[in-house]
Tab-separated table of C-alpha atoms and ligand atoms in Angstrom:
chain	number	residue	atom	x	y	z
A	198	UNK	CA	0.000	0.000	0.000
A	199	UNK	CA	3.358	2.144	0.425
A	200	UNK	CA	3.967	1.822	-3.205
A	201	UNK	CA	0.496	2.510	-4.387
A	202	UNK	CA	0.369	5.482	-2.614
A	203	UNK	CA	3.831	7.148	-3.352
A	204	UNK	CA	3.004	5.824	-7.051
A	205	UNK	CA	-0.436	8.179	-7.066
A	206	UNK	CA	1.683	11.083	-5.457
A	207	UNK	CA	4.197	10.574	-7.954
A	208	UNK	CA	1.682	10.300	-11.408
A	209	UNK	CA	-0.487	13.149	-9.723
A	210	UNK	CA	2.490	15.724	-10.225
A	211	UNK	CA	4.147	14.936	-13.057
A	212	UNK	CA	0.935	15.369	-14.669
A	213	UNK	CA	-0.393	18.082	-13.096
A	214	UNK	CA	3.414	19.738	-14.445
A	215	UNK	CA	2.117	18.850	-17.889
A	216	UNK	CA	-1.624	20.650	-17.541
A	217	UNK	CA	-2.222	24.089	-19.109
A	218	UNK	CA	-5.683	25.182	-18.684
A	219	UNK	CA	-7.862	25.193	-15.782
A	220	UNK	CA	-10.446	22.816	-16.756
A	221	UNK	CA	-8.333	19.941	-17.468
A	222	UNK	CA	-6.738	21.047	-13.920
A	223	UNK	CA	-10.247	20.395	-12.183
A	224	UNK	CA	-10.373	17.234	-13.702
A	225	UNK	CA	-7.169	15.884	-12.249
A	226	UNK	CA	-8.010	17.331	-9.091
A	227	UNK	CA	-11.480	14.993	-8.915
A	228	UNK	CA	-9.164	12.042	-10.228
A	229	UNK	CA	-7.140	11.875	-7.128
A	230	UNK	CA	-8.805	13.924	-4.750
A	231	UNK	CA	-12.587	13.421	-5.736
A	232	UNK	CA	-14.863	13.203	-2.258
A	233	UNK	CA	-16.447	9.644	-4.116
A	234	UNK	CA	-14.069	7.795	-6.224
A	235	UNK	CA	-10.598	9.552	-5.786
A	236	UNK	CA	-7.787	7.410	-5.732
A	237	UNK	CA	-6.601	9.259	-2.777
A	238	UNK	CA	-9.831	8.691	-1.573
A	239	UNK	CA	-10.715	5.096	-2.146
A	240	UNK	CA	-7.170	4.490	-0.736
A	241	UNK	CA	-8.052	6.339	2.455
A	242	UNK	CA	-11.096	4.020	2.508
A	243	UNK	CA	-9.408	0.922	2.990
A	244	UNK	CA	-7.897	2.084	6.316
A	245	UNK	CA	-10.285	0.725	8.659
A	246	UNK	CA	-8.940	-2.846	7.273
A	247	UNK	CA	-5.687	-2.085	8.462
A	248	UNK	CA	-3.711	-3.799	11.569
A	249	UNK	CA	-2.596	-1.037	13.943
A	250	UNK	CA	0.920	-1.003	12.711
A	251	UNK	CA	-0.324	-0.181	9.508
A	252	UNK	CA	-2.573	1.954	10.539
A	253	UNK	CA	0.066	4.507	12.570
A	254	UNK	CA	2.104	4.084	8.986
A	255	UNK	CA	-0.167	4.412	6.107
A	256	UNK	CA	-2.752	6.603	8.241
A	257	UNK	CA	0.231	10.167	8.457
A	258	UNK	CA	1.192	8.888	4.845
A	259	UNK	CA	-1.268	9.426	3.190
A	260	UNK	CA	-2.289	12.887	4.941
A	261	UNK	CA	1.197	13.689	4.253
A	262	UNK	CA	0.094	13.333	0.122
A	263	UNK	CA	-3.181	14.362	0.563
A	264	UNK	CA	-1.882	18.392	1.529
A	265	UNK	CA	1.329	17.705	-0.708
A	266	UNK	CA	-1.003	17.219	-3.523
A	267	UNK	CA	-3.301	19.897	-2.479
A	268	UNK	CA	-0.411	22.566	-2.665
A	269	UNK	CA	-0.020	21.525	-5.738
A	270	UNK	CA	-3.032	21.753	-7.371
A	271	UNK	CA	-3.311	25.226	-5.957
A	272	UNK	CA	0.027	26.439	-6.785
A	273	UNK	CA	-0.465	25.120	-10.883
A	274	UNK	CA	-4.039	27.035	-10.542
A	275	UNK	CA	-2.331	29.972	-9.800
A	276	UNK	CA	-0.015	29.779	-12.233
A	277	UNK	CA	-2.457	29.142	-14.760
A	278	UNK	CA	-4.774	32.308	-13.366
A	279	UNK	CA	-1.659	34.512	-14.216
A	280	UNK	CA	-1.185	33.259	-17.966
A	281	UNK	CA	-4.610	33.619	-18.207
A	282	UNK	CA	-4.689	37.554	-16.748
A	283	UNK	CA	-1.629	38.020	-18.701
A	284	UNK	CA	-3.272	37.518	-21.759
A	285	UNK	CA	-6.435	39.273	-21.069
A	286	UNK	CA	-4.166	42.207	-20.240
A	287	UNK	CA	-2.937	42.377	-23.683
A	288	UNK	CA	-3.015	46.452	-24.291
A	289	UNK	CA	-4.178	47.049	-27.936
A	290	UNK	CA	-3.122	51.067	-28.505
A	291	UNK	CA	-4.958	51.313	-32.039
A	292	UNK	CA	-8.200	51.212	-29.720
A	293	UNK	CA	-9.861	54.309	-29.727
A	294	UNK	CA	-8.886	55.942	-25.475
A	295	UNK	CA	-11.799	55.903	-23.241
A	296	UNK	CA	-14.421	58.825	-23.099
A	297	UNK	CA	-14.263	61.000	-20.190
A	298	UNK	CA	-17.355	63.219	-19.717
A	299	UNK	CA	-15.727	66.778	-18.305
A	300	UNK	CA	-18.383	69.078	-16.718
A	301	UNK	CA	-18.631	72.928	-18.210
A	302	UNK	CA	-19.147	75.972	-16.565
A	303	UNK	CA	-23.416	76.794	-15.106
A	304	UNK	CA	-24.046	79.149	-17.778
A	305	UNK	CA	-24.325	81.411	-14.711
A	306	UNK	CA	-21.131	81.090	-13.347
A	307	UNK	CA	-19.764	81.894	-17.222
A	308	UNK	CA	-21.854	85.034	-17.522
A	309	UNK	CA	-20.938	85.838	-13.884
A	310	UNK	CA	-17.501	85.683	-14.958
A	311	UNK	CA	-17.695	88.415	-17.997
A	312	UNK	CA	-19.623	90.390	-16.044
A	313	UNK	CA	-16.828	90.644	-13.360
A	314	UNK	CA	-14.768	91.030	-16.160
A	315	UNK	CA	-16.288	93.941	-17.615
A	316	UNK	CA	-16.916	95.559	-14.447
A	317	UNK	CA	-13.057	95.084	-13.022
A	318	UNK	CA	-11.742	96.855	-16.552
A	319	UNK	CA	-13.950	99.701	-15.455
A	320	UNK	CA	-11.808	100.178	-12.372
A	321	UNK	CA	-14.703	98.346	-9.956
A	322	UNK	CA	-13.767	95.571	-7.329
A	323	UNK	CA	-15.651	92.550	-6.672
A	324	UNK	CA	-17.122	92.074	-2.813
A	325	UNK	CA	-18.795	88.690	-1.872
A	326	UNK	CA	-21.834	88.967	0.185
A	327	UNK	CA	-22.565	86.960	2.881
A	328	UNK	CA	-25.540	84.452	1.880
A	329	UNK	CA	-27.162	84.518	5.228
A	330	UNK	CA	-27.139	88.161	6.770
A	331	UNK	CA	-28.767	90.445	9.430
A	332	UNK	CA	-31.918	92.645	9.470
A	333	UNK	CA	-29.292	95.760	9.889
A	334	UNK	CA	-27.265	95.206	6.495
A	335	UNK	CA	-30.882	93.832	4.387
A	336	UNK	CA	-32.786	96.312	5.524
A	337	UNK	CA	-31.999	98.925	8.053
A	338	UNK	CA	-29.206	100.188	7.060
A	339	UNK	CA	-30.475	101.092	3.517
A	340	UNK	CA	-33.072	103.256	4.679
A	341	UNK	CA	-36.032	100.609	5.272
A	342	UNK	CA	-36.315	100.808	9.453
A	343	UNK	CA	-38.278	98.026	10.931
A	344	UNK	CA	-42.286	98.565	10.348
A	345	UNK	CA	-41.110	100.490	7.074
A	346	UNK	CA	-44.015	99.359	4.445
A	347	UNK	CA	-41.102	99.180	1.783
A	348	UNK	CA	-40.060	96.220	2.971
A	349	UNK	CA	-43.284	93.932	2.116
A	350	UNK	CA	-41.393	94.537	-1.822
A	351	UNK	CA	-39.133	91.560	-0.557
A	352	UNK	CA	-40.569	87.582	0.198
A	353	UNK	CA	-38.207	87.818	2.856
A	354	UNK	CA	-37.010	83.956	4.178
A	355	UNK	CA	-36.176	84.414	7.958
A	356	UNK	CA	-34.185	81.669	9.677
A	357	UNK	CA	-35.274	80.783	13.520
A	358	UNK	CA	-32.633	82.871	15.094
A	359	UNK	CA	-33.733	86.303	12.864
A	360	UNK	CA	-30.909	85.922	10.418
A	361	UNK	CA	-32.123	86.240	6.599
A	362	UNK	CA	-30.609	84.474	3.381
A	363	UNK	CA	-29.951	87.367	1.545
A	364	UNK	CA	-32.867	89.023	-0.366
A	365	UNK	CA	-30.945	91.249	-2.690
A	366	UNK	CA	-27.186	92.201	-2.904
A	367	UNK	CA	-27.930	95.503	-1.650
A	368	UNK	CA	-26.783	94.127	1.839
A	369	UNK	CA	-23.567	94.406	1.046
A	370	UNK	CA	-23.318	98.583	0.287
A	371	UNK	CA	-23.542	99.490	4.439
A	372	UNK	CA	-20.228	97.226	4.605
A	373	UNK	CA	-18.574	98.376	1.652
A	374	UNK	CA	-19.004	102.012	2.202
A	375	UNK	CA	-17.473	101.510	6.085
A	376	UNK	CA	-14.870	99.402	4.773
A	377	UNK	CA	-13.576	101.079	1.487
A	378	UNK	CA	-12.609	105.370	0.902
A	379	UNK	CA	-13.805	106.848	-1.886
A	380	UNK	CA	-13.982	107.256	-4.422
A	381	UNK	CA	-14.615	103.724	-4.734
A	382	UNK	CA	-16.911	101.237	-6.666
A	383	UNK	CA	-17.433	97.819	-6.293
A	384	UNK	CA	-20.106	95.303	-7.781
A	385	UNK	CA	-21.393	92.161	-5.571
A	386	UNK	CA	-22.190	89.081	-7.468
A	387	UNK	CA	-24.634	86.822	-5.431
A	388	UNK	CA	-27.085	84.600	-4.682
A	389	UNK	CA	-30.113	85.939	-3.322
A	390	UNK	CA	-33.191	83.882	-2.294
A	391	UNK	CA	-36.916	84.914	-1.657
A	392	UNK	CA	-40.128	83.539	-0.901
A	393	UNK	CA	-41.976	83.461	-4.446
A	394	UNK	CA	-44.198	81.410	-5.991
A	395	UNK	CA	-41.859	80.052	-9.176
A	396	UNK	CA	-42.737	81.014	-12.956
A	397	UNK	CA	-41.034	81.736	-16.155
A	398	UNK	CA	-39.077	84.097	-14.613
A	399	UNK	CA	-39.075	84.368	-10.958
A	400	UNK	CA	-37.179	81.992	-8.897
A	401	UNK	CA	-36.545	81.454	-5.021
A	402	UNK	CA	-33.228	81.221	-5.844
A	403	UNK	CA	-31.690	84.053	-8.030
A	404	UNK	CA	-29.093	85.622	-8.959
A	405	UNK	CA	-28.159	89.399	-9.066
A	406	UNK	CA	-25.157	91.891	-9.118
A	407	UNK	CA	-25.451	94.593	-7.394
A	408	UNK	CA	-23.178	97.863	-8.516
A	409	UNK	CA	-21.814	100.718	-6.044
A	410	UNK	CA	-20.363	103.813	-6.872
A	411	UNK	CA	-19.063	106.675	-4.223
A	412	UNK	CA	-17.459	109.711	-4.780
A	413	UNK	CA	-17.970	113.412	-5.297
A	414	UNK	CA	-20.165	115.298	-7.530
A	415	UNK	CA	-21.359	112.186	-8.321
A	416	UNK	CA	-24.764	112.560	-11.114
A	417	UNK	CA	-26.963	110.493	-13.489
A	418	UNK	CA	-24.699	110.737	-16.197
A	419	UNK	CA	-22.112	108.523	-14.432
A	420	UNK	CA	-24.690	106.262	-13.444
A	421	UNK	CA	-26.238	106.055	-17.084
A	422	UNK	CA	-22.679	105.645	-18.509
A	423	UNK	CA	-21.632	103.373	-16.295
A	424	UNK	CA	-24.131	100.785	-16.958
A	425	UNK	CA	-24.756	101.542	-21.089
A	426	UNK	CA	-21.132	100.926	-21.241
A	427	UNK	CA	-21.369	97.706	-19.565
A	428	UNK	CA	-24.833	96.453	-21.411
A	429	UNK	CA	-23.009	97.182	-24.792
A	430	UNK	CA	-19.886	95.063	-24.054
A	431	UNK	CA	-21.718	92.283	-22.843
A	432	UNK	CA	-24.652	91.956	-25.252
A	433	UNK	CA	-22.019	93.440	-28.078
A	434	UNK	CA	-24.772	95.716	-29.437
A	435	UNK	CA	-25.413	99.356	-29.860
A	436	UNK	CA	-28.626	99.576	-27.384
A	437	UNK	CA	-30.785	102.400	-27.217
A	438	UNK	CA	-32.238	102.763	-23.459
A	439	UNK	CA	-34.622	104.618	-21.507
A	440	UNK	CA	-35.234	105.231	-17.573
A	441	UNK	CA	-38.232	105.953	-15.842
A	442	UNK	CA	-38.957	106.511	-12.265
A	443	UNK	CA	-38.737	103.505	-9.587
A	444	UNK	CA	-38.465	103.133	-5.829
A	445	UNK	CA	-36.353	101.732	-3.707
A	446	UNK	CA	-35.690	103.933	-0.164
A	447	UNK	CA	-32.010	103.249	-0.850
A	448	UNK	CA	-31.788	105.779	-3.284
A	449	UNK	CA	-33.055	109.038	-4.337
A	450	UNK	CA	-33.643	109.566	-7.378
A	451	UNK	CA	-34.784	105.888	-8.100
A	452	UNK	CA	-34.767	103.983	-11.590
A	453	UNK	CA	-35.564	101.563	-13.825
A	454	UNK	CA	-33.121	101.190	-16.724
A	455	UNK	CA	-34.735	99.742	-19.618
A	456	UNK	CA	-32.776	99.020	-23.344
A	457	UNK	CA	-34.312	98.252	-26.514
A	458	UNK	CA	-34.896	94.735	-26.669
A	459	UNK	CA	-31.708	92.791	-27.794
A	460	UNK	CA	-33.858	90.081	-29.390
A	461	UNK	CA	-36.131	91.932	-31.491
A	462	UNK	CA	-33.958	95.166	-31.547
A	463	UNK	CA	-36.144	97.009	-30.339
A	464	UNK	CA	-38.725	96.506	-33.140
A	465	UNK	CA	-41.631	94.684	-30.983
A	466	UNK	CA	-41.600	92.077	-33.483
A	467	UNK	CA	-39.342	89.356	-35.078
A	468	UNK	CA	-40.568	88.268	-39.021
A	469	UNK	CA	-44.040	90.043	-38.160
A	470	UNK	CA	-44.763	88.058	-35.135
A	471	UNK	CA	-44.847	90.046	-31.530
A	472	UNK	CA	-41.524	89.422	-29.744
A	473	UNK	CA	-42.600	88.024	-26.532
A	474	UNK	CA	-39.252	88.441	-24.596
A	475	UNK	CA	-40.247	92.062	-24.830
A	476	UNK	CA	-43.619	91.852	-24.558
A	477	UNK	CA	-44.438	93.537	-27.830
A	478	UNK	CA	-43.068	96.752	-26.959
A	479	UNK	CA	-39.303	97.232	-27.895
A	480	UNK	CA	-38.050	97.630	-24.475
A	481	UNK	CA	-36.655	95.595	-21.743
A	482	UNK	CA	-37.193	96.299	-18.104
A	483	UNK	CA	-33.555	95.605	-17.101
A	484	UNK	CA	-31.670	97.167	-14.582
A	485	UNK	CA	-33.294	98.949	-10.640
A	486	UNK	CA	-30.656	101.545	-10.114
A	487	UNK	CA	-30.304	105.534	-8.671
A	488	UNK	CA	-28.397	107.976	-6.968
A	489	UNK	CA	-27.284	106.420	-3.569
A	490	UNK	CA	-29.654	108.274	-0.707
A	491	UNK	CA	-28.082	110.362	1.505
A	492	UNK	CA	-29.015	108.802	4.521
A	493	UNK	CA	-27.721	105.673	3.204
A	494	UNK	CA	-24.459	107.211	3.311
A	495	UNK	CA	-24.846	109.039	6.335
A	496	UNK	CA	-25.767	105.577	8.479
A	497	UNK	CA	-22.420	104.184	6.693
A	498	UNK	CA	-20.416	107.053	8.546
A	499	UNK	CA	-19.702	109.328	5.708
A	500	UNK	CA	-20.946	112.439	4.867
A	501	UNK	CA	-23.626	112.637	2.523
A	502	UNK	CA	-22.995	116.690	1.905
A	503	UNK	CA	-19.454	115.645	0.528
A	504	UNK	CA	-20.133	112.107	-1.376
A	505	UNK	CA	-22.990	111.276	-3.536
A	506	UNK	CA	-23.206	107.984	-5.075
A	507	UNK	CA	-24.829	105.422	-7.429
A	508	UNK	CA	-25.894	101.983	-7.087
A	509	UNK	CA	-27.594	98.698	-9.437
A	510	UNK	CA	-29.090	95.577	-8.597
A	511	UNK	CA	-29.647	93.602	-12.105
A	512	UNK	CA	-30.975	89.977	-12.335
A	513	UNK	CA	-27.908	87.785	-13.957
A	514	UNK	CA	-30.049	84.855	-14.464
A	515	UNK	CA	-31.939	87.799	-16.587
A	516	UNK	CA	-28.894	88.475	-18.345
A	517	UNK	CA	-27.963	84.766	-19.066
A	518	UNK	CA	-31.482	83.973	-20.159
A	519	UNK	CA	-31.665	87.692	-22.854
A	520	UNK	CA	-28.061	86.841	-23.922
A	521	UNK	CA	-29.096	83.048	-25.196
A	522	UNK	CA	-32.585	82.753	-25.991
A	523	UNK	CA	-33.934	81.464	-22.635
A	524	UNK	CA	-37.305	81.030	-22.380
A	525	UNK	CA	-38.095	79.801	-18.542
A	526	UNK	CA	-35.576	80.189	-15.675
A	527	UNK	CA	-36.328	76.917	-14.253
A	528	UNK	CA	-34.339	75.248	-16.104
A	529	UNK	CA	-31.369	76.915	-14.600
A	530	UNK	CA	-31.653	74.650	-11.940
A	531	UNK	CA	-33.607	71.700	-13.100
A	532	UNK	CA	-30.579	69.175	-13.061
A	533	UNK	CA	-31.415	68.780	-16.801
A	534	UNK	CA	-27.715	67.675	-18.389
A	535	UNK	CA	-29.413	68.254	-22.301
A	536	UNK	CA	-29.857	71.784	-21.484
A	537	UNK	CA	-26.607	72.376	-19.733
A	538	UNK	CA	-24.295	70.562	-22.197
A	539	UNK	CA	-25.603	73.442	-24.566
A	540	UNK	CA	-23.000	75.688	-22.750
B	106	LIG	C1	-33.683	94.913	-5.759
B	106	LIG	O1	-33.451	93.806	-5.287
B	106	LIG	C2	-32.839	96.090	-5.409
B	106	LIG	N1	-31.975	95.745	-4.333
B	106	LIG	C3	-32.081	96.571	-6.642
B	106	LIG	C4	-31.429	97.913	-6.492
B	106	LIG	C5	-30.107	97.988	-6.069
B	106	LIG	C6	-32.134	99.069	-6.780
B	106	LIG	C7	-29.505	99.220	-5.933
B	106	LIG	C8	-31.553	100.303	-6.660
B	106	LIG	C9	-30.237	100.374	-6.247
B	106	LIG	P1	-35.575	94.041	-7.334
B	106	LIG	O2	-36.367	93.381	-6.275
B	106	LIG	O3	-36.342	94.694	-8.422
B	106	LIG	O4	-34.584	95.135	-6.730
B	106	LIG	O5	-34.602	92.968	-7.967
B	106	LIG	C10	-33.601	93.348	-8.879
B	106	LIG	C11	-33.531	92.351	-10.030
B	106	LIG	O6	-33.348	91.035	-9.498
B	106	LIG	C12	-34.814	92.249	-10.851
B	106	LIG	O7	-34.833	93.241	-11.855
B	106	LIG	C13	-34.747	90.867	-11.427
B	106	LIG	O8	-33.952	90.833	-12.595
B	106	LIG	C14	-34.021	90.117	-10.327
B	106	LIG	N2	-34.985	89.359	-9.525
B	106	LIG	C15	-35.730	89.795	-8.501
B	106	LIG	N3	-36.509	88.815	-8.002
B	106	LIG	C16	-36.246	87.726	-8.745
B	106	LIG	C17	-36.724	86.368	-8.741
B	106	LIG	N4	-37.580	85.924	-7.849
B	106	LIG	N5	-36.231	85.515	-9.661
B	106	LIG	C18	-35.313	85.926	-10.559
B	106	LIG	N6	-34.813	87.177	-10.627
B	106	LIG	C19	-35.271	88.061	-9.727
């Protein structure tokens, strides 16, 4: 039984030397090792028949193949699972290189970008405002005291502790006059947020840049200048504009700034059909502006018989949407990938 079993040890591995693919190694492995019919197996069966010499002999023996062969079956798998990874690895270069998808730019954060842009070659500097503020730099501070009716123009979003996600950019002027000398001017590019119920064009979550200008002998003109010169470099057109009379208690006098419509130039109509961006009439509503109010100025600790000052608030999602043809402001941010990968 000695011979028998160091003649299976011996066949079992120069065969398995021989083997080169997994399957036929599986095989083998069943041949001697099988749980049934393995000659390892049916070996270890006869055992029982043994004397007890034997038994303390052939019994360690046969263990003693039985993990001998196992490490070798294992070791030739291996070696075959290399080959075989080897191969699969094969690198063709004429294959055409993976497709990355790289994200663009929010067609926001693009036109955000030219705007600063265009502002910063006109000498202004770009403030951040913070997102959540206080009723002091939102409101009081530009002329709109607590109770002031003024303030039911803003959806205002309080959080519990008072504190207000900003509802226009105009929180920032308080802080830049007290922070900056003049003659200064600076434009603040944020995020604003209000209650609203959402349509075409109204969004809780907006956009806006706000524009501040102080110095002396300040006047319309500069104000008018300031912001034809920057509609013309950023829509690339020769607008014609208009203001009439707003109100906002921040400044005195206040504005609307309105240009003839960039998609209809101004006609009220595109191949004879009524332009609906402007509404039929030629002109866009575009940009809340004035001269900075004097108490405005004064509450910033400067004095309001020396400087005079202008300030803006314009919509950018506005701008984005009038500079490519959007229709509904939504889909700024919808999630939707076929209308982003447009930009
Ligand atoms: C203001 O917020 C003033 N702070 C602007 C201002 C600044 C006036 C300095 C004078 C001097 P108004 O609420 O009109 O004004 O908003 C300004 C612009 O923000 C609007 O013309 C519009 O383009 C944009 N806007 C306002 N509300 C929304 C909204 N819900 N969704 C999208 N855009 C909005």
């Amino acid at each position: 039984m000695k011979n028998e079993i160091d003649n299976i040890y011996n066949q079992a591995i120069s065969v398995i030397e021989k083997i080169t693919n997994g399957e036929a190694l599986e095989a083998l492995r069943v041949e001697y090792m099988g749980r049934k019919q393995g000659k390892l197996t049916l070996l270890m069966k006869n055992i029982p028949d043994l004397s007890i010499a034997e038994k303390r002999e052939i019994g360690p023996l046969i263990n003693k193949v039985k993990n001998a062969l196992t490490i070798a079956f294992d070791k030739k798998e291996k070696t075959l699972g290399q080959i075989t990874n080897s191969e699969n690895s094969f690198f063709d270069i004429t294959l055409p290189g993976e497709k990355f998808n790289i994200g663009t730019l929010h067609p926001i954060t693009q036109v955000r970008l030219q705007v600063e842009k265009i502002f910063q070659k006109m000498g202004f500097e770009i403030l951040n405002p913070n997102e959540i503020d206080d009723d002091y730099h939102v409101f009081t501070s530009l002329n709109l005291p607590p109770q002031h009716p003024a303030r039911d123009m803003w959806d205002t979003f309080w959080t519990e502790n008072d504190l207000i996600p900003i509802t226009h950019t105009s929180s920032m002027q308080n802080r830049a006059m007290k922070e900056k000398t003049p003659p200064f001017g600076v434009i603040v590019p944020g995020r604003c947020f209000r209650h609203e119920a959402t349509d075409a064009h109204h969004e809780h979550t907006f956009y806006q840049v706000e524009g501040l200008y102080i110095g002396e002998n300040i006047n319309l003109s500069h104000l008018i200048g300031t912001i034809l010169t920057f509609l013309q470099e950023y829509f690339q057109k020769e607008l014609r504009y208009k203001i009439q009379p707003s109100y906002f208690p921040f400044v005195e006098p206040g504005l609307e700034f309105l240009v003839s419509c960039v998609m209809c130039d101004g006609k009220g109509e595109k191949d004879k059909i009524p332009c609906s961006t402007c509404g039929h009439s030629g002109w866009l509503e575009l940009i809340p502006c004035g001269l900075t109010h004097p108490k405005v100025i004064e509450m910033a600790g400067l004095d309001p018989k020396k400087y005079s000052g202008f300030a803006w608030g314009m919509g950018l999602d506005r701008l984005v949407m009038l500079k490519y043809g959007i229709e509904d402001i939504r889909h700024f941010h919808a999630g939707d990938l076929r209308f982003l990968k447009q930009f």
